[in-house]
Amino acid sequence: MLSVFPEQNLTSNLEDCALIWGKIGVTIDSFTVSPRDFPGGDIGELAICGSANDLAVRGVLPRFIAMSVVAEEGLHMAELSRYMKSAARICEDLNIQLVAGDTKVVPKGHVEGLFITTCAVGEQITEESLGMDRLQPGDKIIASTSIGRHGAAIGASRFNLNPENLKSDCAPLWPALKPLLALKGLRCMRDCTRGGLGTVMCEWAEGRNIGITLVEKQIPIRIAVQSICDILGFDPLYLACEGCAAIAVAPDDADRALGLLRESSLCEEAAVIGTVTEDHAGMVALQTEIGGMRVVDMPVGEMLPRIC
Amino acid sequence: MKYISTQKKAMSPFDREPGQIKASYTAHHVIEAIGQRLTKPLTFMEVCGTHTVSIFRSGIRSVLPPDLSLISGPGCPVCVTDQGEIDCAINLLDMPDITMATYGDMLRVPGTRGSLSERKSEGKDVRLITSAAQALSIAEDNPEREIVFLAVGFETTAPATAATILEAAEKNITNFSILVYHKQTPPVLEQLVKDPDLKINGFILPGHVSVILGHKAYRFLADHYGVPCAIAGFEPMDILLAIADLVFQHSNGESALHSLYPRAVRPEGNQKALDLISKVFTPCSARWRGLGLIPSSGYALKEEFAAFDALLRFGITIPTPKPPAGCCCGDVLAGHITPLKCPLFAAACTPMTPVGPCMVSSEGSCSAYYKYNRGGASPWKRSPSATEAADD
Ligand code: SF4
């Protein structure tokens, strides 16, 4: 798609948030999820958190949001306004101002229920721009919380498995990540959305042609998430998160970063999960629990439950 | 040697508390014990696709001695579905008012004329389900349409299909039928063990299937063909222990069937599930992708349930098309070659552009080799397996 745009138009190195005009961060994303109400959140909350988090991980304070709603004819007004209330609540928490919006109703069958697109704009508060181009061998990789909760919650409700203690991690990351911005050794951060932690790691390794080694034992995964994965045959590394960031910091700052993260109730499970390395350039390796090694590769296609 | 004893009663070195087995030092001990007891090159087949994925995900291959090779068998229901069976489903979907419901990766398996998923994107009604019962509810909710359930899987999913047929019969549902592509595990194992070109020194038998079948159905492998067998669960540690068991059997000169999954598998199996199967189905020969027609390896609906047989209902047959040029799925499924030896692997055939089902299925060995081994480029690859060395 990008090939038709003149190259100079690309300012973001394809990070999820572009930094323009010096200190302005901008991002846009569309949200569609089934079911729209899921354990731990709904599509309205997701639409704000998703875009605000894309800014937060680049050290950009989310300030403004524009929102476009495409609803299928027949969607109940009450349902829509419930999602809007969720969205408004997150905006209020983060002090984000809704500055533009659009609503379209399309004939039945043209969209599945509801699509919400949000464009978030904010102000970069770090001196230097955070991005994967800053990654260096030796850097430590941190997961800000346990992984895969959003994907597992959605998967579970889609397949009528609903363990009580399984909820999406959908949450705004800014309050938890802001204190990290003071760390000199902070290299880059990324919220692990679709494709999960595994995909972010692959993008970093491939994008910078460096190696990343993850240690399976150290990756925080809740038992409920692991059980859903065992039942459906999913790999938790690739399950979507909506309130978890992958963070790379210089080794000297790793402990400090962990301490700061754990002060936030969202990040009590934060853990160092791996290291950037000069070995196996362009590849992500996982040191497994039994002491083996394997490749973590980009996921392909949609994860479908296994048959037997 | 703390956890694995070589004594006869020993097949319960495994009577430890659940959870305890996860500690990595235990894995380390088992791996060490395997190395100590391995005296000659051995090749074991993990029959089940879930085992294949677990082996790759946990990096088991990278910790085993080079003289110990694991090959993947025909235990992924998607992989063994014959191309003709897919073609038949697609032909059916071209008829008016048909809704097809099926499991998981079946949608993406290419037949001669594309896949079900391509038909779905063209507007045909194809539904992804996770249980046979869901297919029946679709039929109840859509009386104006003909719902065809494309039923795949081994002894694990066949009972649910049988239960659904019984329910449909009882409720007198007339717009519901099935394409029965279920398959039975023991006959294909017998075919493999009889294959003179294939030297399998032990089977890691599928846990889930064994929950249904119990022990008896596999005894012939050890008793008649002298091949050690271990029924295993799906945790990396379960698989390591099964491998250790097979290595120990060899070093003791034994060939027996051991269950290392007693927490789930009862020796007598699941009688209720077996009864459901025998009530509704009768064994028939079935075509396995790349392996050909295997007698008594499939399930056909008994005559009294003929009304639910989609083939009869729509007057169609399963064609026998030629496999795509170069495709080696059969050789991979039979364990003759590893996916790396298929000329299409990682070239014409990738998870994005799969030629065969072994690359489509999340449990297929080609997709596991591709995903966890980077198409053979993994720096943690062990030295070539005996099978690979053999076909060099
Ligand atoms: S690489 Fe593709 S064509 Fe070759 S055996 Fe595997 S699935 Fe079949």
XYZ file of C-alpha atoms and ligand atoms in Angstrom:
708
model
C 0.000 0.000 0.000
C 2.815 2.346 0.949
C 4.644 1.911 -2.342
C 2.393 4.423 -4.069
C 3.251 7.173 -1.601
C 6.439 9.165 -2.222
C 9.085 7.959 0.196
C 9.688 11.297 1.882
C 6.167 11.083 3.256
C 7.204 8.380 5.653
C 8.385 9.875 8.876
C 7.790 7.134 11.366
C 10.129 4.300 10.407
C 6.875 2.447 10.537
C 6.629 2.613 14.305
C 2.968 2.773 15.286
C 3.210 6.460 16.138
C 4.796 9.038 13.854
C 6.745 11.979 15.269
C 6.187 15.092 13.216
C 7.053 18.769 13.473
C 9.616 18.121 16.114
C 7.554 17.179 19.094
C 4.161 16.116 17.831
C 3.176 12.456 17.910
C 0.297 11.173 15.808
C -1.257 7.785 15.325
C -4.399 6.279 13.860
C -5.993 2.896 14.287
C -9.273 1.149 13.594
C -10.906 -1.114 16.104
C -13.217 -3.998 15.485
C -13.605 -6.766 17.974
C -15.939 -9.665 18.467
C -17.484 -9.800 20.986
C -17.689 -6.013 21.453
C -18.170 -6.484 25.176
C -15.452 -8.740 26.455
C -14.331 -9.706 29.941
C -12.357 -6.719 31.173
C -13.512 -4.091 28.703
C -15.402 -3.122 25.573
C -14.721 -1.707 22.130
C -15.091 1.903 23.302
C -12.424 1.561 25.942
C -10.235 -0.368 23.537
C -10.475 2.346 20.870
C -9.090 5.023 23.184
C -6.516 2.851 24.980
C -5.233 1.465 21.686
C -4.381 4.826 20.153
C -3.293 6.490 23.398
C -0.947 3.574 24.084
C 0.618 3.887 20.645
C 1.605 7.427 21.641
C 2.649 6.565 25.177
C 5.216 3.995 24.078
C 7.000 6.670 22.067
C 7.190 8.997 25.032
C 4.308 11.088 23.725
C 1.761 12.447 26.169
C -1.676 11.760 24.641
C -3.562 15.070 24.364
C -6.222 14.991 21.665
C -8.298 12.380 19.985
C -10.477 12.313 16.881
C -12.916 9.491 16.503
C -14.877 8.058 13.630
C -17.664 5.553 14.145
C -19.066 3.304 11.418
C -22.108 1.471 12.701
C -24.184 -1.194 11.035
C -27.836 -0.395 10.632
C -29.727 -1.979 13.491
C -27.059 -1.494 16.147
C -28.830 -0.367 19.279
C -28.332 3.240 20.239
C -28.081 2.234 23.892
C -25.247 -0.141 23.094
C -23.353 2.498 21.149
C -23.739 5.076 23.878
C -22.451 2.572 26.417
C -19.254 2.254 24.367
C -19.014 6.010 24.067
C -19.274 6.296 27.837
C -16.400 3.839 28.240
C -14.376 5.847 25.750
C -15.166 9.086 27.578
C -14.126 7.580 30.902
C -10.657 6.711 29.579
C -10.328 10.158 27.981
C -11.193 11.737 31.284
C -8.710 9.572 33.193
C -5.946 10.521 30.811
C -7.047 14.098 30.358
C -7.449 13.587 26.629
C -9.730 15.943 24.754
C -12.028 14.699 22.038
C -11.598 17.259 19.275
C -13.270 15.832 16.185
C -15.640 13.063 15.356
C -17.775 11.497 12.690
C -20.542 8.917 12.711
C -21.784 6.918 9.736
C -24.507 4.344 9.628
C -24.148 1.850 6.801
C -26.746 -0.660 5.545
C -26.957 -4.007 7.281
C -24.242 -6.388 6.175
C -21.788 -3.676 5.102
C -19.808 -3.800 8.331
C -19.957 -6.306 11.115
C -21.647 -4.359 13.886
C -19.332 -1.502 14.641
C -15.986 -0.106 13.588
C -14.341 2.666 15.574
C -11.357 4.564 14.227
C -9.358 6.801 16.513
C -6.591 9.225 15.686
C -4.598 10.375 18.699
C -2.285 13.376 18.803
C 0.109 14.306 21.572
C 3.268 15.949 22.632
C 6.633 14.236 22.873
C 8.004 14.856 26.320
C 11.319 13.046 25.960
C 14.368 14.875 24.663
C 15.271 12.182 22.225
C 12.777 10.184 20.225
C 12.312 6.664 21.504
C 12.428 4.096 18.753
C 13.813 0.739 17.811
C 16.761 2.395 16.063
C 18.174 2.952 19.579
C 18.357 -0.766 20.418
C 21.845 -2.019 21.274
C 23.350 -5.401 22.070
C 23.206 -5.973 25.809
C 19.936 -4.106 26.294
C 17.436 -5.809 28.533
C 13.900 -6.510 27.383
C 11.112 -6.043 29.895
C 7.473 -7.083 29.670
C 5.463 -4.501 31.584
C 2.943 -7.095 32.749
C 1.816 -10.654 32.066
C 1.204 -11.323 28.401
C -1.681 -12.526 26.265
C -4.609 -11.590 28.464
C -6.608 -9.712 25.838
C -6.202 -12.421 23.208
C -6.998 -15.167 25.679
C -10.113 -13.371 26.970
C -11.394 -12.773 23.439
C -10.552 -16.323 22.364
C -12.234 -17.728 25.432
C -15.460 -15.797 24.938
C -15.506 -16.582 21.243
C -15.308 -20.281 21.949
C -17.596 -20.178 24.979
C -14.899 -20.916 27.505
C -15.141 -18.339 30.203
C -12.833 -18.880 33.120
C -13.821 -16.433 35.826
C -10.364 -15.106 36.481
C -9.573 -14.291 32.870
C -9.928 -10.679 31.822
C -8.505 -8.556 29.049
C -5.609 -6.353 30.130
C -7.118 -3.431 28.191
C -5.809 -0.311 29.976
C -4.066 2.989 29.292
C -0.291 2.656 29.600
C 0.676 6.297 29.997
C 0.547 6.527 33.811
C 2.718 3.419 34.203
C 5.221 4.283 31.476
C 5.642 7.983 32.180
C 8.122 7.545 35.069
C 10.380 5.479 32.785
C 10.846 8.424 30.447
C 13.314 9.946 32.909
C 15.693 7.000 32.465
C 18.648 7.805 30.237
C 18.984 4.153 29.300
C 15.418 3.811 28.014
C 15.764 2.743 24.364
C 12.326 2.018 23.066
C 8.920 0.674 23.957
C 6.090 -0.906 22.023
C 2.621 -1.922 23.084
C 2.085 -5.550 22.223
C -1.272 -5.471 20.500
C -2.267 -7.763 17.669
C 0.372 -10.438 17.217
C 1.451 -10.142 20.833
C 4.877 -9.950 22.356
C 6.350 -12.392 19.841
C 5.514 -10.151 16.900
C 6.990 -7.047 18.539
C 10.202 -8.943 19.245
C 10.400 -10.158 15.638
C 9.826 -6.637 14.358
C 12.627 -5.284 16.520
C 15.048 -8.050 15.598
C 14.287 -7.842 11.902
C 13.962 -4.069 11.771
C 17.384 -3.535 13.330
C 19.024 -6.789 12.227
C 19.967 -7.660 15.785
C 19.333 -10.811 17.792
C 16.978 -11.078 20.733
C 17.030 -13.948 23.196
C 13.998 -14.437 25.409
C 13.916 -16.689 28.443
C 10.664 -18.616 28.614
C 10.780 -19.124 32.374
C 10.900 -15.383 32.959
C 7.999 -14.406 30.713
C 5.015 -13.658 32.937
C 1.992 -15.649 31.836
C -1.047 -16.078 34.056
C -2.323 -19.577 34.632
C -5.726 -18.723 33.134
C -4.049 -17.549 29.929
C -1.865 -20.623 29.779
C -4.904 -22.875 30.268
C -6.762 -21.259 27.387
C -3.658 -21.714 25.247
C -3.419 -25.364 26.232
C -7.055 -25.974 25.414
C -7.128 -24.157 22.093
C -3.563 -24.845 20.997
C -2.474 -21.185 20.993
C 0.991 -19.861 21.682
C 0.764 -17.156 24.384
C 3.665 -15.297 22.774
C 1.391 -14.336 19.917
C -1.770 -13.532 21.837
C -2.841 -9.900 21.677
C -2.293 -7.645 24.681
C -3.965 -4.264 25.174
C -2.213 -3.091 28.294
C 1.247 -4.576 28.062
C 4.353 -2.937 26.652
C 7.649 -4.437 25.616
C 10.403 -2.171 26.879
C 14.090 -2.119 26.015
C 16.513 -0.480 28.452
C 20.262 -0.315 28.881
C 21.355 -3.105 31.266
C 22.302 -0.630 34.003
C 18.808 0.803 34.069
C 16.924 -2.492 34.007
C 16.420 -2.805 37.766
C 15.404 0.802 38.101
C 12.916 0.417 35.257
C 11.430 -2.669 36.871
C 11.088 -0.865 40.186
C 9.344 2.092 38.590
C 6.979 -0.117 36.645
C 6.022 -2.203 39.640
C 4.881 0.911 41.455
C 1.917 0.950 39.110
C -0.837 -1.525 39.942
C -1.016 -2.412 36.236
C 2.590 -3.539 36.128
C 3.070 -5.593 39.271
C 4.014 -8.568 37.140
C 6.669 -6.656 35.174
C 9.735 -8.794 34.478
C 12.986 -8.801 32.557
C 12.378 -11.414 29.909
C 15.347 -11.270 27.601
C 18.367 -9.576 26.130
C 19.387 -7.966 22.875
C 22.393 -9.739 21.450
C 24.886 -9.667 18.624
C 24.285 -13.356 17.947
C 21.680 -14.671 15.542
C 21.104 -11.314 13.862
C 17.570 -10.666 12.723
C 16.250 -13.580 14.731
C 14.419 -13.995 18.010
C 15.376 -17.040 20.046
C 13.563 -18.504 22.987
C 15.428 -20.372 25.652
C 12.768 -22.844 26.703
C 11.887 -24.094 30.139
C 13.583 -27.417 29.562
C 16.755 -25.650 28.464
C 16.272 -25.978 24.711
C 16.414 -23.227 22.128
C 14.000 -22.411 19.381
C 13.149 -19.682 16.945
C 10.308 -17.264 17.591
C 9.047 -16.333 14.164
C 6.451 -13.895 12.883
C 2.986 -15.419 13.224
C 1.122 -16.224 10.045
C -2.604 -15.844 9.588
C -5.251 -15.983 12.242
C -4.778 -18.321 15.177
C -7.384 -21.023 14.923
C -8.217 -23.482 17.644
C -6.816 -26.930 17.160
C -9.088 -29.781 16.279
C -8.341 -32.514 18.778
C 18.946 -41.029 37.489
C 16.923 -39.802 40.327
C 13.703 -39.784 38.415
C 14.086 -42.626 36.034
C 14.728 -46.050 37.310
C 15.482 -48.920 35.004
C 13.629 -51.487 37.059
C 10.615 -53.209 35.641
C 8.179 -51.528 37.957
C 9.871 -48.514 36.823
C 7.453 -47.258 34.587
C 6.472 -45.249 37.454
C 9.453 -43.095 37.891
C 6.664 -40.883 36.855
C 4.685 -41.060 40.007
C 5.547 -37.611 41.125
C 3.342 -34.766 42.184
C 1.862 -32.768 39.331
C 3.762 -29.533 38.975
C 6.967 -30.982 40.301
C 7.918 -32.091 36.827
C 8.186 -28.540 35.600
C 11.381 -27.697 37.403
C 14.109 -27.384 34.836
C 16.658 -29.364 36.794
C 14.339 -32.316 36.449
C 14.299 -31.893 32.695
C 18.041 -31.667 32.835
C 18.239 -34.976 34.682
C 15.953 -36.711 32.234
C 17.948 -35.397 29.288
C 21.137 -36.587 30.914
C 19.648 -39.993 31.580
C 18.558 -40.281 27.954
C 22.108 -39.543 26.849
C 23.563 -42.100 29.215
C 21.261 -44.901 28.175
C 21.338 -44.321 24.435
C 23.713 -46.872 22.973
C 22.786 -46.847 19.290
C 21.041 -44.472 16.894
C 17.287 -44.609 17.368
C 14.386 -43.012 15.560
C 11.096 -42.417 17.313
C 7.913 -41.201 15.734
C 5.648 -38.802 17.542
C 2.339 -39.703 15.993
C 0.336 -36.722 17.131
C 0.460 -33.198 15.712
C 0.031 -31.655 19.145
C 3.175 -33.502 20.207
C 4.991 -32.228 17.139
C 4.161 -28.647 18.039
C 5.052 -29.140 21.683
C 8.399 -30.687 20.686
C 9.252 -27.719 18.507
C 7.907 -25.091 20.893
C 9.861 -26.431 23.804
C 13.048 -26.959 21.841
C 13.203 -30.669 22.705
C 15.035 -31.487 19.504
C 17.809 -29.100 20.446
C 18.522 -30.913 23.721
C 18.459 -34.516 22.506
C 21.621 -36.409 21.597
C 22.300 -36.313 17.855
C 21.827 -40.074 17.610
C 18.242 -39.750 18.663
C 15.864 -38.650 15.933
C 12.266 -37.678 16.151
C 10.057 -37.890 13.116
C 6.515 -36.619 12.891
C 3.734 -38.991 12.032
C 0.277 -38.786 10.503
C -1.481 -37.544 13.612
C -2.732 -34.178 12.484
C -6.339 -34.401 11.291
C -5.929 -31.533 8.853
C -2.775 -32.950 7.274
C -4.223 -36.359 6.555
C -7.370 -35.010 4.913
C -7.052 -35.998 1.293
C -7.133 -33.415 -1.444
C -10.120 -35.228 -2.971
C -11.988 -34.813 0.291
C -11.445 -31.043 0.128
C -12.461 -30.982 -3.526
C -15.623 -32.852 -2.655
C -16.483 -30.292 0.032
C -15.864 -27.439 -2.390
C -18.016 -29.085 -5.072
C -20.767 -29.391 -2.529
C -20.452 -25.744 -1.586
C -21.146 -24.831 -5.193
C -24.645 -26.261 -4.852
C -27.426 -23.865 -3.844
C -28.341 -23.114 -0.217
C -25.440 -25.002 1.315
C -23.854 -23.886 4.555
C -20.694 -25.720 5.469
C -19.426 -25.892 9.019
C -16.029 -27.186 9.997
C -13.154 -26.962 12.450
C -10.004 -24.855 12.579
C -7.465 -24.957 9.846
C -9.654 -26.984 7.467
C -10.715 -23.719 5.898
C -7.266 -22.990 4.531
C -6.351 -26.410 3.127
C -5.953 -26.115 -0.642
C -7.837 -28.544 -2.841
C -7.489 -28.629 -6.622
C -9.780 -25.621 -6.934
C -8.663 -23.533 -4.005
C -9.743 -23.686 -0.380
C -12.947 -23.334 1.595
C -11.649 -20.056 2.899
C -11.371 -18.702 -0.650
C -14.948 -19.788 -1.282
C -15.959 -18.026 1.920
C -14.385 -14.783 0.782
C -16.342 -15.133 -2.458
C -19.509 -15.105 -0.397
C -20.212 -18.800 0.197
C -21.530 -19.639 3.618
C -18.694 -21.368 5.450
C -18.689 -21.356 9.244
C -15.892 -22.025 11.653
C -17.026 -24.101 14.601
C -15.354 -25.614 17.619
C -17.812 -28.408 18.314
C -20.033 -30.741 16.349
C -22.966 -29.543 18.426
C -22.511 -26.043 17.029
C -23.028 -27.389 13.514
C -26.330 -28.875 14.579
C -27.505 -25.639 16.172
C -26.725 -23.816 12.935
C -29.038 -26.306 11.236
C -31.776 -25.731 13.791
C -31.453 -21.959 13.447
C -31.475 -21.990 9.626
C -34.196 -24.403 8.513
C -34.203 -22.940 4.998
C -30.575 -23.964 4.380
C -28.810 -27.302 4.075
C -26.132 -27.513 6.748
C -23.237 -29.824 5.981
C -20.790 -30.589 8.754
C -17.354 -31.452 7.438
C -16.271 -33.802 10.190
C -12.561 -34.456 10.566
C -10.384 -35.780 13.333
C -9.465 -39.055 14.924
C -11.004 -41.038 17.745
C -11.095 -37.840 19.785
C -13.640 -35.974 17.688
C -15.581 -38.938 16.264
C -17.627 -39.501 19.458
C -18.884 -35.905 19.407
C -19.909 -36.307 15.775
C -21.686 -39.533 16.672
C -23.523 -37.850 19.546
C -24.599 -35.062 17.207
C -25.964 -37.524 14.676
C -27.953 -39.253 17.402
C -29.330 -35.925 18.538
C -30.204 -34.889 14.997
C -32.003 -38.203 14.486
C -33.888 -37.851 17.728
C -34.944 -34.296 16.969
C -35.786 -35.320 13.421
C -33.700 -32.560 11.882
C -33.880 -32.855 8.142
C -31.543 -30.119 6.890
C -28.396 -31.530 8.474
C -25.842 -33.912 7.021
C -22.163 -34.684 7.378
C -19.144 -35.410 5.263
C -17.507 -38.054 7.421
C -13.761 -37.671 7.050
C -12.947 -39.074 10.491
C -10.011 -41.424 10.655
C -8.749 -44.154 12.959
C -5.243 -44.146 14.329
C -4.250 -47.807 14.834
C -4.612 -48.915 11.172
C -2.319 -46.173 9.882
C 0.267 -47.042 12.533
C 0.130 -50.644 11.398
C 0.730 -49.538 7.816
C 3.747 -47.479 8.933
C 5.222 -50.195 11.068
C 4.958 -52.652 8.186
C 6.706 -50.276 5.782
C 10.114 -51.834 5.068
C 11.606 -48.448 4.128
C 10.777 -46.960 7.458
C 12.660 -47.911 10.554
C 10.734 -46.710 13.564
C 12.297 -47.766 16.846
C 9.486 -46.500 18.997
C 6.193 -44.666 18.975
C 5.268 -41.722 21.154
C 1.548 -42.358 21.151
C -1.048 -39.597 21.267
C -2.458 -38.794 24.684
C -5.853 -37.539 23.584
C -6.596 -40.472 21.300
C -5.496 -42.851 24.029
C -7.962 -41.301 26.449
C -10.650 -42.712 24.169
C -9.004 -45.932 22.987
C -7.192 -46.979 26.155
C -4.215 -49.303 25.827
C -5.530 -52.338 24.004
C -5.813 -50.808 20.561
C -2.047 -50.250 20.341
C -0.744 -53.388 22.016
C -0.123 -55.056 18.650
C 2.656 -52.565 17.927
C 4.723 -53.788 20.839
C 3.508 -57.393 21.023
C 3.349 -58.286 17.352
C 5.827 -55.917 15.750
C 8.225 -55.551 18.659
C 8.182 -51.762 18.644
C 8.322 -50.040 22.045
C 5.478 -47.597 22.639
C 4.876 -44.852 25.161
C 1.607 -42.978 25.563
C 2.478 -39.395 26.403
C 0.843 -36.198 27.588
C 1.580 -32.865 25.984
C 3.810 -30.984 28.395
C 7.456 -30.897 27.303
C 8.301 -32.931 30.374
C 5.711 -35.589 29.460
C 7.321 -35.950 26.067
C 10.839 -36.085 27.464
C 9.781 -38.826 29.847
C 8.210 -40.771 26.993
C 11.439 -40.481 25.025
C 13.370 -41.633 28.070
C 11.013 -44.563 28.460
C 11.547 -45.639 24.853
C 15.321 -45.319 25.156
C 15.218 -47.354 28.379
C 13.083 -50.032 26.760
C 15.717 -50.373 24.049
C 18.580 -50.555 26.444
C 16.691 -53.199 28.436
C 15.833 -55.131 25.302
C 12.128 -54.714 25.960
C 9.241 -53.834 23.735
C 6.185 -52.933 25.668
C 3.413 -50.412 25.706
C 3.742 -48.045 28.623
C 1.429 -45.270 29.573
C 3.162 -42.203 30.887
C -0.109 -40.332 30.940
C -2.056 -42.184 33.619
C -3.484 -38.919 34.895
C -5.675 -38.834 31.796
C -5.608 -42.259 30.148
C -7.358 -45.230 31.687
C -6.226 -48.618 30.367
C -9.761 -49.466 29.286
C -10.273 -46.116 27.553
C -13.534 -44.237 27.522
C -16.295 -46.791 27.077
C -19.000 -44.182 26.649
C -17.194 -42.557 23.751
C -16.422 -45.934 22.187
C -20.083 -46.908 22.452
C -21.141 -43.716 20.714
C -18.740 -44.437 17.874
C -19.905 -48.000 17.412
C -23.542 -47.030 17.610
C -23.288 -44.595 14.707
C -20.305 -45.617 12.621
C -18.930 -48.693 11.022
C -15.287 -49.004 9.916
C -14.561 -48.414 6.250
C -11.475 -47.907 4.165
C -10.367 -44.301 3.978
C -8.036 -42.325 1.786
C -5.244 -40.577 3.701
C -3.432 -37.740 2.100
C -0.299 -39.095 0.467
C -0.684 -42.479 2.118
C -3.460 -43.810 -0.072
C -6.360 -46.035 0.772
C -5.991 -47.753 4.133
C -8.453 -50.541 4.951
C -10.656 -50.083 8.011
C -9.084 -46.744 8.817
C -12.154 -44.584 8.382
C -15.669 -44.334 9.687
C -18.819 -44.637 7.623
C -22.307 -43.895 8.900
C -24.297 -47.018 9.623
C -27.201 -47.674 7.302
C -29.817 -46.448 9.731
C -28.188 -43.016 9.671
C -27.808 -42.866 5.888
C -30.125 -39.851 5.785
C -27.334 -37.822 7.365
C -24.700 -38.866 4.857
C -23.964 -35.808 2.711
C -22.487 -37.951 -0.077
C -25.731 -39.886 -0.474
C -27.980 -36.933 0.155
C -26.434 -34.820 -2.596
C -25.448 -37.705 -4.881
C -21.768 -36.849 -4.963
C -18.562 -38.823 -4.667
C -15.070 -38.064 -3.450
C -12.809 -37.500 -6.457
C -9.195 -38.715 -6.514
C -7.252 -35.814 -7.994
C -3.517 -35.817 -8.618
C -1.478 -34.180 -5.870
C 0.235 -30.912 -6.799
C 3.560 -31.374 -8.610
C 6.462 -31.740 -6.230
C 4.300 -32.083 -3.143
C 5.759 -34.598 -0.707
C 3.084 -34.508 1.972
C 2.707 -38.276 1.823
C 6.397 -38.879 2.439
C 6.386 -36.350 5.257
C 3.322 -37.876 6.891
C 4.798 -41.348 6.618
C 8.036 -40.148 8.162
C 10.100 -41.041 5.067
C 11.517 -37.562 4.830
C 11.560 -34.485 6.997
C 9.870 -31.410 5.507
C 13.291 -29.930 4.746
C 13.635 -32.508 1.990
C 10.465 -31.515 0.174
C 11.515 -29.456 -2.868
C 8.624 -27.080 -2.283
C 9.386 -26.441 1.385
C 9.971 -22.767 2.191
C 10.017 -22.042 -1.553
C 6.694 -22.584 -3.308
C 5.191 -23.828 -0.055
C 5.148 -21.492 2.939
C 2.513 -20.769 5.579
C 1.460 -17.772 3.464
C 1.199 -19.849 0.280
C 0.660 -23.407 1.450
C 0.688 -26.151 -1.148
C -0.101 -28.969 1.215
C -2.049 -29.281 4.451
C 1.086 -30.047 6.482
C 2.013 -26.410 5.937
C -1.514 -25.123 6.624
C -2.234 -26.834 9.863
C -0.943 -25.286 13.031
C -0.069 -28.850 14.001
C 1.459 -29.876 10.699
C 5.100 -30.854 10.689
C 5.944 -28.608 7.729
C 4.517 -25.585 9.489
C 6.366 -26.527 12.700
C 9.645 -26.865 10.791
C 8.991 -23.550 9.142
C 7.909 -21.663 12.235
C 10.246 -22.960 14.869
C 13.212 -23.745 12.696
C 13.075 -20.792 10.314
C 12.750 -23.036 7.318
C 15.858 -24.960 8.361
C 17.941 -21.843 9.009
C 17.781 -22.131 12.773
C 21.191 -21.963 14.390
C 19.903 -24.382 17.031
C 19.206 -27.163 14.615
C 20.692 -30.431 15.750
C 22.833 -32.475 13.445
C 20.747 -34.011 10.686
C 18.398 -36.718 11.785
C 18.910 -40.296 10.764
C 16.091 -39.931 8.280
C 17.674 -36.942 6.629
C 21.025 -38.639 6.547
C 19.363 -41.665 5.012
C 17.948 -39.783 2.090
C 21.112 -37.838 1.368
S 6.412 -28.413 2.198
Fe 4.327 -28.193 1.454
S 4.188 -29.552 -0.295
Fe 6.038 -30.108 0.813
S 5.366 -31.741 2.151
Fe 5.153 -29.850 3.313
S 3.054 -29.189 2.965
Fe 3.499 -30.759 1.429
